[in-house]
Coordinates of C-alpha atoms in Angstrom, one line a residue:
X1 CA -226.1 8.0 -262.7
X2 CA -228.6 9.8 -260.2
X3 CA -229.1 13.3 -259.7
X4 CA -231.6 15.0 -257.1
X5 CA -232.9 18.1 -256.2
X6 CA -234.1 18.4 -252.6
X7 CA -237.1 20.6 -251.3
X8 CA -236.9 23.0 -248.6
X9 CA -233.6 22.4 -246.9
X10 CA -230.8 24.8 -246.9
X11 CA -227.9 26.5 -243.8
X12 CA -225.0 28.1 -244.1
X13 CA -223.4 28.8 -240.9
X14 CA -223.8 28.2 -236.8
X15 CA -223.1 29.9 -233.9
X16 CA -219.5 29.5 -232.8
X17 CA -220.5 26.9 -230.2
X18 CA -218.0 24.0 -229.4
X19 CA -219.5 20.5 -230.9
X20 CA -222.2 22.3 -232.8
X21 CA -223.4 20.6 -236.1
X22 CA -222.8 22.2 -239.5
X23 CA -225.2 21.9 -242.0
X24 CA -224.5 21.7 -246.0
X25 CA -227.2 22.3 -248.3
X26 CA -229.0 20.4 -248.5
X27 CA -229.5 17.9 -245.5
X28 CA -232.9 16.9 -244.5
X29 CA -232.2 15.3 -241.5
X30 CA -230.6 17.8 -240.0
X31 CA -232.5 21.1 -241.6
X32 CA -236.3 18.8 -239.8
X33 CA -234.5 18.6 -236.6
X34 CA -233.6 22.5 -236.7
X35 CA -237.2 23.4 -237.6
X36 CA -238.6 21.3 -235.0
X37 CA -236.9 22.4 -232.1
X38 CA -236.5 26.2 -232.7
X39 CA -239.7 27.1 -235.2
X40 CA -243.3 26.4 -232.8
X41 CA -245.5 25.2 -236.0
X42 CA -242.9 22.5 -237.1
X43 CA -243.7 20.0 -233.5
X44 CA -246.4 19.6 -231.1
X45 CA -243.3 18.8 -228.6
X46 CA -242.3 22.5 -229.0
X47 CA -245.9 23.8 -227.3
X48 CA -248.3 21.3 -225.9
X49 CA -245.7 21.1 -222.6
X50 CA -245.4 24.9 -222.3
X51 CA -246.0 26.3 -218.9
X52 CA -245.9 22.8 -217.6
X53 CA -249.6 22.4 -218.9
X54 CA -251.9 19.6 -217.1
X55 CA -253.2 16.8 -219.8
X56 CA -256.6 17.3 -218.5
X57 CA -259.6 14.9 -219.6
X58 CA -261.1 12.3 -217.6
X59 CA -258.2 10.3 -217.7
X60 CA -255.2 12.3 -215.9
X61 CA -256.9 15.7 -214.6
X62 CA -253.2 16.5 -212.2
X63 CA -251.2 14.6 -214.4
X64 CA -249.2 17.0 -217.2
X65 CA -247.8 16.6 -220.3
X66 CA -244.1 17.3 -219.8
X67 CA -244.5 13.9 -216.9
X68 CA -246.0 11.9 -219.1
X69 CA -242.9 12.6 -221.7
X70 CA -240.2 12.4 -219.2
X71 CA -241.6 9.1 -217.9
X72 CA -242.3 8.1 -221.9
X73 CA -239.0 8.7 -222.6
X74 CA -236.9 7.0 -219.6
X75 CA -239.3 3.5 -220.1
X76 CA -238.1 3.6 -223.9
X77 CA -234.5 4.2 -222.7
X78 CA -234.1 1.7 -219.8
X79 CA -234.4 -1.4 -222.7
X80 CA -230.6 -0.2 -223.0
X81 CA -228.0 -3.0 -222.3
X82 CA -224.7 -1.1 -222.4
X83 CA -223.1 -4.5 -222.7
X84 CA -224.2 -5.6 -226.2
X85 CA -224.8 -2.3 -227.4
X86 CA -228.7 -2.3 -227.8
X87 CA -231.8 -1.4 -226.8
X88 CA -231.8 2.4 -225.7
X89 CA -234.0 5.4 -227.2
X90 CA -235.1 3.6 -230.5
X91 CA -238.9 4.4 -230.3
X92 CA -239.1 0.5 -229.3
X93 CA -241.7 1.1 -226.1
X94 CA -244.6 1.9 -228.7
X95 CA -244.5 -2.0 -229.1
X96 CA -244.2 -2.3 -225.2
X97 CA -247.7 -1.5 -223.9
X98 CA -248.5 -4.7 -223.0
X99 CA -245.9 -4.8 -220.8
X100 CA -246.6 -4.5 -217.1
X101 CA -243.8 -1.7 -216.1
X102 CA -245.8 0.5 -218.6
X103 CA -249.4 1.0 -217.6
X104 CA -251.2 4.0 -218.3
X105 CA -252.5 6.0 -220.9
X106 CA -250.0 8.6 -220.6
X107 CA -247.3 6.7 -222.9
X108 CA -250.0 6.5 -226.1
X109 CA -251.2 10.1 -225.3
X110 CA -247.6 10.7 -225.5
X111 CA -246.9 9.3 -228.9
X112 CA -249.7 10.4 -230.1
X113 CA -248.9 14.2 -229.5
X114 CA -245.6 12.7 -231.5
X115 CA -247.3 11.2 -234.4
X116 CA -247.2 14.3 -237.5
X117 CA -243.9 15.0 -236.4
X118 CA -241.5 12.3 -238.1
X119 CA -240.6 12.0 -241.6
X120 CA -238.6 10.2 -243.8
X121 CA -235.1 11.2 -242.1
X122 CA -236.3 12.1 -238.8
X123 CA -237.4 9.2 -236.3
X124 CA -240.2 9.3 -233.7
X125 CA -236.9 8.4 -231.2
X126 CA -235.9 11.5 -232.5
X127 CA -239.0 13.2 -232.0
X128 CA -239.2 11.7 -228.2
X129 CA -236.1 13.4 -227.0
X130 CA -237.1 16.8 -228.3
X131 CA -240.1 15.7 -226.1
X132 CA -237.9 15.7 -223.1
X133 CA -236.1 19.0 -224.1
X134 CA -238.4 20.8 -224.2
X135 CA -240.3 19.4 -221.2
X136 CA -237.8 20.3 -219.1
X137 CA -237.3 24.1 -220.0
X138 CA -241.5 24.3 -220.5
X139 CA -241.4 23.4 -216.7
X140 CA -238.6 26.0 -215.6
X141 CA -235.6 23.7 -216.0
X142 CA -232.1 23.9 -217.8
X143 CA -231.3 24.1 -221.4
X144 CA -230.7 20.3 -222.4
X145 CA -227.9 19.7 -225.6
X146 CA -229.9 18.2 -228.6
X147 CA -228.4 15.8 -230.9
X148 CA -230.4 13.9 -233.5
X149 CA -229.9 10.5 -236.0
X150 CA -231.7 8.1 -233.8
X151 CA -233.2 5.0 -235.4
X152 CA -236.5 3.0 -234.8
X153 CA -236.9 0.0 -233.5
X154 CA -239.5 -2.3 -235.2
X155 CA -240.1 -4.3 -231.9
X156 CA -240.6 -4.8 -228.6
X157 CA -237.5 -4.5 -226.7
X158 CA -237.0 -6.6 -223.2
X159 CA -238.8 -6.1 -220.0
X160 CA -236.2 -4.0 -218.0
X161 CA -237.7 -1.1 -216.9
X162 CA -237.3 -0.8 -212.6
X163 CA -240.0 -2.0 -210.9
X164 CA -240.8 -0.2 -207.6
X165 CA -241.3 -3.5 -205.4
X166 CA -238.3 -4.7 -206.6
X167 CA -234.7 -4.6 -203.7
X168 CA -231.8 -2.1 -204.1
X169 CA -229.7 -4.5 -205.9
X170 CA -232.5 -5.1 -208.5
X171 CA -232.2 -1.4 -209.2
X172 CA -228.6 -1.0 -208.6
X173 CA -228.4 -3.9 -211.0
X174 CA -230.9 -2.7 -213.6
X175 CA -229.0 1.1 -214.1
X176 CA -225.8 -0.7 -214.1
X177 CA -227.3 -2.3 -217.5
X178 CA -228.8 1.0 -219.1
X179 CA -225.2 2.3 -218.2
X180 CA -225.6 4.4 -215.1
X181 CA -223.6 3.9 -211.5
X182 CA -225.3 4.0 -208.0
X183 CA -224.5 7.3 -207.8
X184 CA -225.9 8.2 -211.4
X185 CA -229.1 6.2 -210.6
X186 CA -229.7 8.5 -207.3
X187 CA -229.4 11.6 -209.3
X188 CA -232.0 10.1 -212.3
X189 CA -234.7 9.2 -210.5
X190 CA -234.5 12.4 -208.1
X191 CA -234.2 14.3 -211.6
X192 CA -237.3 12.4 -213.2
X193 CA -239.4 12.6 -210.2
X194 CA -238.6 16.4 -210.1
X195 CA -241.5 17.4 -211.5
X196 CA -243.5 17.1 -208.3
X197 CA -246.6 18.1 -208.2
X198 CA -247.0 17.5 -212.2
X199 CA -246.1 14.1 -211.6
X200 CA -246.7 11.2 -209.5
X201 CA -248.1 7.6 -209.6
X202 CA -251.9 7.2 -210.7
X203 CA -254.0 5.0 -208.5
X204 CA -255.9 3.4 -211.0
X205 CA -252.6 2.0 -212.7
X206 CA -250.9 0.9 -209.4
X207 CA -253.5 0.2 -206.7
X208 CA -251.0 -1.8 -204.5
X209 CA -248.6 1.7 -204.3
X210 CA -251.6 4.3 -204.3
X211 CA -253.1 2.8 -201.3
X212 CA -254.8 6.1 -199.6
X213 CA -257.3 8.1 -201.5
X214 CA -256.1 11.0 -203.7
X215 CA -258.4 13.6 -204.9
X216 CA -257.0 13.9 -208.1
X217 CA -256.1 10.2 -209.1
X218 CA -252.1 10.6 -208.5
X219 CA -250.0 10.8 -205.2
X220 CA -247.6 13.7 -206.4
X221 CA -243.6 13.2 -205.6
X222 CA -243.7 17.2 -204.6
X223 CA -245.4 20.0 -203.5
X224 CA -244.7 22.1 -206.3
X225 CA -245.4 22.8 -209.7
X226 CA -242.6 22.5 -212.1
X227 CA -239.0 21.3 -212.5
X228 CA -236.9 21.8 -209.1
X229 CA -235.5 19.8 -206.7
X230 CA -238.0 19.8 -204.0
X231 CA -238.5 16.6 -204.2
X232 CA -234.7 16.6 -203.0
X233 CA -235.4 18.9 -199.9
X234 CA -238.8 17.6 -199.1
X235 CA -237.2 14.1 -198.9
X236 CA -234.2 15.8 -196.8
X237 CA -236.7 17.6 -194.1
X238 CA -238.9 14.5 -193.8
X239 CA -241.7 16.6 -195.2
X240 CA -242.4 14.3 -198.5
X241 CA -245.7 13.0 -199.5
X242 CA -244.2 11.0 -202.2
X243 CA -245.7 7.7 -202.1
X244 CA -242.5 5.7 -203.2
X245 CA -240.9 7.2 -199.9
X246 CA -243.4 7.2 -197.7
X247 CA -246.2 5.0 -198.4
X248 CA -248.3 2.8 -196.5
X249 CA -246.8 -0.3 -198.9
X250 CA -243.4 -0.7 -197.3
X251 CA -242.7 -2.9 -200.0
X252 CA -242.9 -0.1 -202.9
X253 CA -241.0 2.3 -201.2
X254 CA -238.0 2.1 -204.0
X255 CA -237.2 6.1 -204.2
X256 CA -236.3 5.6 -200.1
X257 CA -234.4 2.6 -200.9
X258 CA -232.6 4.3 -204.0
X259 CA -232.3 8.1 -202.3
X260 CA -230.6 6.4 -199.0
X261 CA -228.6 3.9 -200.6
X262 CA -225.2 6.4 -200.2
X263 CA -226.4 7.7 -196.8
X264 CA -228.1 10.0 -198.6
X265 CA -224.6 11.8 -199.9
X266 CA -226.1 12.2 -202.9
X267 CA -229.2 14.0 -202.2
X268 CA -227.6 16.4 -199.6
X269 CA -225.4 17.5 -202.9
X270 CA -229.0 17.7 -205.2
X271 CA -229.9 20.1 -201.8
X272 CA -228.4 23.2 -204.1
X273 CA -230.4 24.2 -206.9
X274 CA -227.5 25.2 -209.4
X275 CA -226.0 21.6 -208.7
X276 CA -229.4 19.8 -208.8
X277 CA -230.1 21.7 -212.6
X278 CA -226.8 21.1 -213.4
X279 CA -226.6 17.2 -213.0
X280 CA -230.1 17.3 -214.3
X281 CA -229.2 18.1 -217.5
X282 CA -226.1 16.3 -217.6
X283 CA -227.8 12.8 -217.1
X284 CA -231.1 13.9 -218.9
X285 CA -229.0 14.5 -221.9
X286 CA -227.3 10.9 -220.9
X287 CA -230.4 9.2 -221.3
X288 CA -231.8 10.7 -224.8
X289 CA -228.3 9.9 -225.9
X290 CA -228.3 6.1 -224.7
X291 CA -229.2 4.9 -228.1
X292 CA -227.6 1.0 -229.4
X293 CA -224.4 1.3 -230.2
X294 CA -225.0 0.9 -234.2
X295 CA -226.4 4.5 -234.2
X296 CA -223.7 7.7 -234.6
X297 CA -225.5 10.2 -233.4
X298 CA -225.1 13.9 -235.1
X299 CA -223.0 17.1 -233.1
X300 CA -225.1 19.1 -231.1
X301 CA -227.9 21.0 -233.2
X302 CA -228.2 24.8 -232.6
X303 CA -230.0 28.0 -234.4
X304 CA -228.8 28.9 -238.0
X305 CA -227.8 32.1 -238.4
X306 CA -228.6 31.9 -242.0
X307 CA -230.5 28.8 -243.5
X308 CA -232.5 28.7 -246.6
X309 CA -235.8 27.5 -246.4
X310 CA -239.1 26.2 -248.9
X311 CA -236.9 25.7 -252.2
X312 CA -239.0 25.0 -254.6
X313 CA -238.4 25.1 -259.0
X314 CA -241.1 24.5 -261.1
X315 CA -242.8 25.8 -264.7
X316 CA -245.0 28.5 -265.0
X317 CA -246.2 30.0 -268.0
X318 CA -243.5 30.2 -269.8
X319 CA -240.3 29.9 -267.0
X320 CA -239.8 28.4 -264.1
X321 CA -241.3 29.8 -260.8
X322 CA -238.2 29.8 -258.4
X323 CA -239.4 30.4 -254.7
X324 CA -236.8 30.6 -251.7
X325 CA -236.6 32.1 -248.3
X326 CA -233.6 32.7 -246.4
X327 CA -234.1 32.6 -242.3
X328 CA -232.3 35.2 -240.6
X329 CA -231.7 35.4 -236.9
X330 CA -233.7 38.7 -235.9
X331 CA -231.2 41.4 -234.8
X332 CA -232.7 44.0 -232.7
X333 CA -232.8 47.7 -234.5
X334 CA -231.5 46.3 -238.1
X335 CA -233.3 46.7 -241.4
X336 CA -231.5 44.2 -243.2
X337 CA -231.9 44.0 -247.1
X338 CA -231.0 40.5 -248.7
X339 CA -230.2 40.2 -252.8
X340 CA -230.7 36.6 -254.0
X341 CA -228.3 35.6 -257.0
X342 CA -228.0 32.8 -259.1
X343 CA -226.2 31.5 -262.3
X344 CA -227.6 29.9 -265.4
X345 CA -227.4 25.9 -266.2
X346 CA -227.1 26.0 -269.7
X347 CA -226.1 29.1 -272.1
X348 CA -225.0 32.5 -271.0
X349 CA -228.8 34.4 -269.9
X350 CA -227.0 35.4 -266.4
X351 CA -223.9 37.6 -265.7
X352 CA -220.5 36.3 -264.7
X353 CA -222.3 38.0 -261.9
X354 CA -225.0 36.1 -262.0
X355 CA -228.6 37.2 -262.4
X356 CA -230.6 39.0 -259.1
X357 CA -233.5 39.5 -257.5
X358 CA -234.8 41.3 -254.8
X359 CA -237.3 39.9 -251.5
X360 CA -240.2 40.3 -252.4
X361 CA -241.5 40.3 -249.3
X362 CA -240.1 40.2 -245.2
X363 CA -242.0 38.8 -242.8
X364 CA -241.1 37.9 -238.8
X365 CA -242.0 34.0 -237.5
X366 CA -241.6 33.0 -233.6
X367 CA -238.7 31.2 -232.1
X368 CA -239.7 28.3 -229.8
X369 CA -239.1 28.9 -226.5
X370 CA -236.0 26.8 -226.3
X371 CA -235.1 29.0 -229.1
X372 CA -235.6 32.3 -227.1
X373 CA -233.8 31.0 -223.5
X374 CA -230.7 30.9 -226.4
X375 CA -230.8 34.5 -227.4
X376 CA -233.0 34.0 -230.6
X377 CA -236.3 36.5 -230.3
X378 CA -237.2 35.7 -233.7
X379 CA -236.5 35.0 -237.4
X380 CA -237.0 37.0 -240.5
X381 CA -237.9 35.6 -243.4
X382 CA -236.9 37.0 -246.8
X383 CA -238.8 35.6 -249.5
X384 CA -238.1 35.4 -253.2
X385 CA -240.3 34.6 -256.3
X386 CA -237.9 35.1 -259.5
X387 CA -239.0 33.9 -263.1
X388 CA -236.1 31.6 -264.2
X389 CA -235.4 31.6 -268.1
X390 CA -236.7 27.8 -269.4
X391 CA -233.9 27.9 -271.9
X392 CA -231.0 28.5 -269.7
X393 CA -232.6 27.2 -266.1
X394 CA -230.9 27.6 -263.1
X395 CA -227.5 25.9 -261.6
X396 CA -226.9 27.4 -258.3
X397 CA -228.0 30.5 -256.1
X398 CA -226.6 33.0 -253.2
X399 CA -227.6 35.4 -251.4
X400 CA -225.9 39.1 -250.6
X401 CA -227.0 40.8 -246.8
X402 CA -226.6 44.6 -246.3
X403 CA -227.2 45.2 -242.5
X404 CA -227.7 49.0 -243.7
X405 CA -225.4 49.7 -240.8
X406 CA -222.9 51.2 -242.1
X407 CA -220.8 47.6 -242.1
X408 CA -220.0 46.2 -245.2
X409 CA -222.0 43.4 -247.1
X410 CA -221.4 39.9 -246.5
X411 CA -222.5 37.0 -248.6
X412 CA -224.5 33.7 -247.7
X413 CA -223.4 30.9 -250.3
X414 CA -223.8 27.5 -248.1
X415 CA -220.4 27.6 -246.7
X416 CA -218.9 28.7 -249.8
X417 CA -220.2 25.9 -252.0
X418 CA -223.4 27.8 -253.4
X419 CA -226.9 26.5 -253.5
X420 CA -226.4 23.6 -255.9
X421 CA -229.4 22.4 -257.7
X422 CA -228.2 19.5 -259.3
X423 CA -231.3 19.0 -261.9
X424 CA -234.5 20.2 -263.2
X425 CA -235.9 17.1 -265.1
X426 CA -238.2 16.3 -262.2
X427 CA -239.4 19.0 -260.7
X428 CA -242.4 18.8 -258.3
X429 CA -245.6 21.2 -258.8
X430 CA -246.9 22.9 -255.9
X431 CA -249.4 24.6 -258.2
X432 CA -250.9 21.8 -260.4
X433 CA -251.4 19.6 -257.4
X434 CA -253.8 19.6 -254.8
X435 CA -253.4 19.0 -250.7
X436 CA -257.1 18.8 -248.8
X437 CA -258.5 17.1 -246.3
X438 CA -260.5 15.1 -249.0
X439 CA -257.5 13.6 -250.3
X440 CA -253.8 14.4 -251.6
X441 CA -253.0 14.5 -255.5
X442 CA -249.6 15.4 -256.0
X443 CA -247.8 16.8 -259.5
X444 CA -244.1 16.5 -260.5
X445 CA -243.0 17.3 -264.1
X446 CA -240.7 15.6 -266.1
X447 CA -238.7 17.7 -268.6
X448 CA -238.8 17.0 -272.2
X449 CA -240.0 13.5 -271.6
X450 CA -240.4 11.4 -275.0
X451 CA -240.9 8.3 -274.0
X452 CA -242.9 7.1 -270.7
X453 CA -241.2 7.8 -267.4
X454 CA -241.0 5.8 -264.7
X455 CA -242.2 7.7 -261.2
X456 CA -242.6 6.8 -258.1
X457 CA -242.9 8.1 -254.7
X458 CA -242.2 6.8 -251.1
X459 CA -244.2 8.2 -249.0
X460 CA -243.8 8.8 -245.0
X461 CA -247.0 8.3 -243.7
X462 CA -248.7 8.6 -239.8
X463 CA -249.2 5.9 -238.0
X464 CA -252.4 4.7 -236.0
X465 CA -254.3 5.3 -233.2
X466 CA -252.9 2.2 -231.7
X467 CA -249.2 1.9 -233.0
X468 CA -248.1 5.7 -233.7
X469 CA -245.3 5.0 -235.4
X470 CA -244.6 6.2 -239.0
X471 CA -245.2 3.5 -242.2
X472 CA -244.2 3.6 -245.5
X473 CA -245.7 3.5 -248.7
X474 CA -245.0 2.9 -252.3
X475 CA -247.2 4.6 -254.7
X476 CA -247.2 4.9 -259.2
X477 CA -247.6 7.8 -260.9
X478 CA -249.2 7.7 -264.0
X479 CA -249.3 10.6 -267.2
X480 CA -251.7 13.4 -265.8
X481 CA -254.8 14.1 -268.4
X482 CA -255.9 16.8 -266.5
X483 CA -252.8 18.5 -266.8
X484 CA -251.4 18.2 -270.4
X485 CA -248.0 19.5 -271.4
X486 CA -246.5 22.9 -271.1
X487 CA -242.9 24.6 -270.7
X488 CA -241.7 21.4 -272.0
X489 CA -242.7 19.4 -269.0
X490 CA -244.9 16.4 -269.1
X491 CA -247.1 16.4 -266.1
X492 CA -247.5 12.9 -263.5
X493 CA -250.0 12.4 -261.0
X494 CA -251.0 10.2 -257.6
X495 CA -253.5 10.3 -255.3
X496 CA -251.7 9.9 -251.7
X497 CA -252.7 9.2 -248.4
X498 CA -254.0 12.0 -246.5
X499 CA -251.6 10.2 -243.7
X500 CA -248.6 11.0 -245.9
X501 CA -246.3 13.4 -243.8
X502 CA -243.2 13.3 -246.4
X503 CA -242.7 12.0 -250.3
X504 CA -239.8 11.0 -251.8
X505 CA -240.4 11.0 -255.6
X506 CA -238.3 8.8 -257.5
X507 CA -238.2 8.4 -261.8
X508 CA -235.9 6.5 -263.8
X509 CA -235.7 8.5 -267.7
X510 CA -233.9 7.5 -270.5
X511 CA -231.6 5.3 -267.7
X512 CA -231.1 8.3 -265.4
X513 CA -232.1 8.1 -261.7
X514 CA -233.7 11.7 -260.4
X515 CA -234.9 12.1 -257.1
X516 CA -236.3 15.4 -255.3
X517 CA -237.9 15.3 -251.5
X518 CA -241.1 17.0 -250.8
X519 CA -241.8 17.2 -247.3
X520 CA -245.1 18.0 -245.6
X521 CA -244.6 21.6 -245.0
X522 CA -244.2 22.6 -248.8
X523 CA -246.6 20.4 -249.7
X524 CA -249.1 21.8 -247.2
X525 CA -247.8 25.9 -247.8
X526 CA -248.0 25.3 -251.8

């Protein structure tokens, strides 16, 4: 039999918004992916792009950091074959660099601002289209639909990605294959080559296309800065500078040979700004979603109204320390006031009520700026700290919110289900261990454990400077000296790597299976 208690993952309901995903405590796939994309310390993706920011250094000083992910993003994509099903946005193109279609720092700086970000459940595919999300809106563009469960690839996929010398029915050809028409093809390459000014081809990377000096390294495919479709109009009013329409290499001119292909029908409907976002985000969300055909992706993930957030049960001096947050969206001129319940495991301590607790403390945390363009301003954060009787533990919790508005209280109970924790046998210590930059010793208790326990962990860890794609790791805990027993718990310590983003901790005890998750962020806010 196995049992498990998961870390720091709790929702309860969603906006009424058609295809959204509903979440049920716990689910630490989708409870990451919500973090990441609406809470600004949870992913680099969510503000290193803001206000289409340049990349800077000696290496790109025009070139930003919302092109470089765009362009990151498609070259991982277009390894799609829609006819067998694979290839697609699987994280493959960090085994691609050697490939000749992908020169340029750009796509390691890329992965690199990607690295911390996966875990255990969520994928650095994952973790790439948030990239593009939120490159898009950081440079003045629509709201794309996020959807999450993609899978990495653990190798190279094929050499496919368009090649600008290459003939229309080379191109035609090679879209057909990722699964776009000529018409589809038109509209991607005008929507990835909107970023203008931001964007462009570097010299240094394609000598043959760059043929002119450019001041800053990179012949821009617009005047302007930011997500629009001048590159549409500039193209229409034979005012372009972009270098794969008009440059001095006839031979590289493949956005005149794609952009003309239909007469230019197409780009005379990008001409209107509504359509040209529109499309955009229509075929931007396409391509994140082009992933081989073994993957389900999940519905489309938006804000919480209520989620609970950095569960954590462990002894302390006599009980157990029981700490839990539950995120609410912030609601303009209400003083909400938020009662946490829970029921006992064993014996009759609580209530047919169940035992309560008050917050202990409120505090207000930024939405990301996706976030904000859907209504959210920001999230309160009602915290709670309850002592949990050792003898008769704790089975399941719920919260009760009074708006103070005259309206009635409503409870939060994870879709009517409760909070279920399954177990307390193996508990994970926030207090006994120790996360620095000198090393990582983590601490799980096992309850009443009279014979040796078996514990493990696998642990997510960052990967390197060169390949930034997440490993994993096995590590043994063995009986902690420095920590002897106490509450009835036996204490278990490893030393981890300071790589390690997320642990799963695994025990076998008296032939039962328990299992908890511990990701980074509790680790780290212990």
């Amino acid at each position: 039999m196995r049992r498990s208690f998961l870390l720091c993952l709790a929702s309860t309901s969603v906006p009424l918004v058609l295809g959204a995903a509903v979440f049920n405590w716990p689910d630490p796939r989708l409870d990451t992916l919500d973090d990441q994309l609406y809470r600004p310390f949870f992913s680099a993706a969510s503000r290193l792009a803001l206000n289409c920011t340049a990349r800077g250094g000696l290496t790109d000083t025009n070139a930003t950091v919302a092109a470089q992910w765009l362009r990151l993003a498609y070259h991982d994509v277009a390894t799609h074959n829609s006819t067998t099903g694979t290839g697609g946005l699987d994280a493959s193109i960090a085994y691609e660099f050697n490939h000749l279609q992908n020169v340029g720092v750009g796509m390691l700086e890329s992965l690199l601002d990607f690295a911390t970000a996966p875990n255990e459940y969520v994928s650095m595919a994952d973790v790439i289209a948030q990239g593009v999300i939120h490159a898009v809106i950081d440079c003045g563009g629509p709201i794309i639909p996020y959807r999450g469960g993609r899978v990495d690839a653990t190798e190279a996929g094929p050499e496919t990605v368009p090649e600008p010398q290459q003939d229309l029915a080379s191109h035609i050809a090679s879209f057909q294959a990722q699964g776009f028409n000529q018409t589809e093809m038109i509209t991607l390459v005008a929507c990835g080559h909107s970023l203008g000014e931001s964007s462009g081809v570097r010299k240094v990377d394609f000598p043959l296309i760059v043929t002119e000096n450019a001041s800053t390294g990179i012949q821009n495919f617009a005047s302007t800065l930011g997500f629009d479709n001048t590159v549409v109009t500039e193209y229409l009013d034979s005012t372009t500078d972009n270098v794969l329409v008009v440059g001095t290499n006839i031979s590289t001119r493949s956005d005149l040979r794609i952009f003309s292909s239909d007469a230019n029908v197409t780009m005379q409907r990008l001409a209107s700004p509504d359509t040209f976002n529109e499309v955009c985000a229509d075929l931007i969300g396409r391509m994140i979603d082009t992933v081989p055909s073994t993957v389900t992706l999940t519905d489309v993930i938006e804000p919480f109204d209520f989620k609970v957030w950095n569960t954590m049960l462990f002894p302390r001096g006599g009980s157990l320390a029981f700490l839990a947050t539950l995120r609410i969206i912030t609601a303009p001129g209400l003083s909400r006031t938020v009662t946490m319940f829970w029921t006992s495991r064993t014996g009759t301590f609580c209530p047919a009520g169940g035992c309560s607790a008050q917050a202990f403390e409120v505090t207000t945390s930024d939405s990301t700026l996706l976030g904000q363009l859907k209504g959210i301003p920001s999230f309160d954060l009602h915290s709670f700290n309850p002592s949990i009787d050792l003898a008769t533990s704790i089975s399941s919790f719920w919260f009760e919110v009074n708006n103070n508005d005259g309206s009635t209280p409503f409870i939060v109970d994870n879709n009517g289900a409760n909070y279920i924790i399954e177990q307390d046998v193996l508990l994970f210590d926030p207090r006994r261990s120790n996360f620095s930059t000198g090393g990582t010793t983590m601490v799980v208790g096992v309850k009443d454990s009279s014979t040796n326990a078996n514990v493990t962990a696998l642990s997510t860890l960052t990967g390197s400077t060169t390949l930034p794609l997440p490993s994993r790791d096995t590590v043994v805990f063995e009986v902690d000296a420095t920590n002897p027993p106490a509450d009835g718990y036996t204490f278990y310590a490893a030393t981890l790597s300071r790589k390690a983003i997320s642990n799963s901790i695994h025990a076998t005890i008296n032939g039962t299976a328990y299992s908890l998750w511990v990701p980074f962020t509790s680790a780290a806010g212990a």
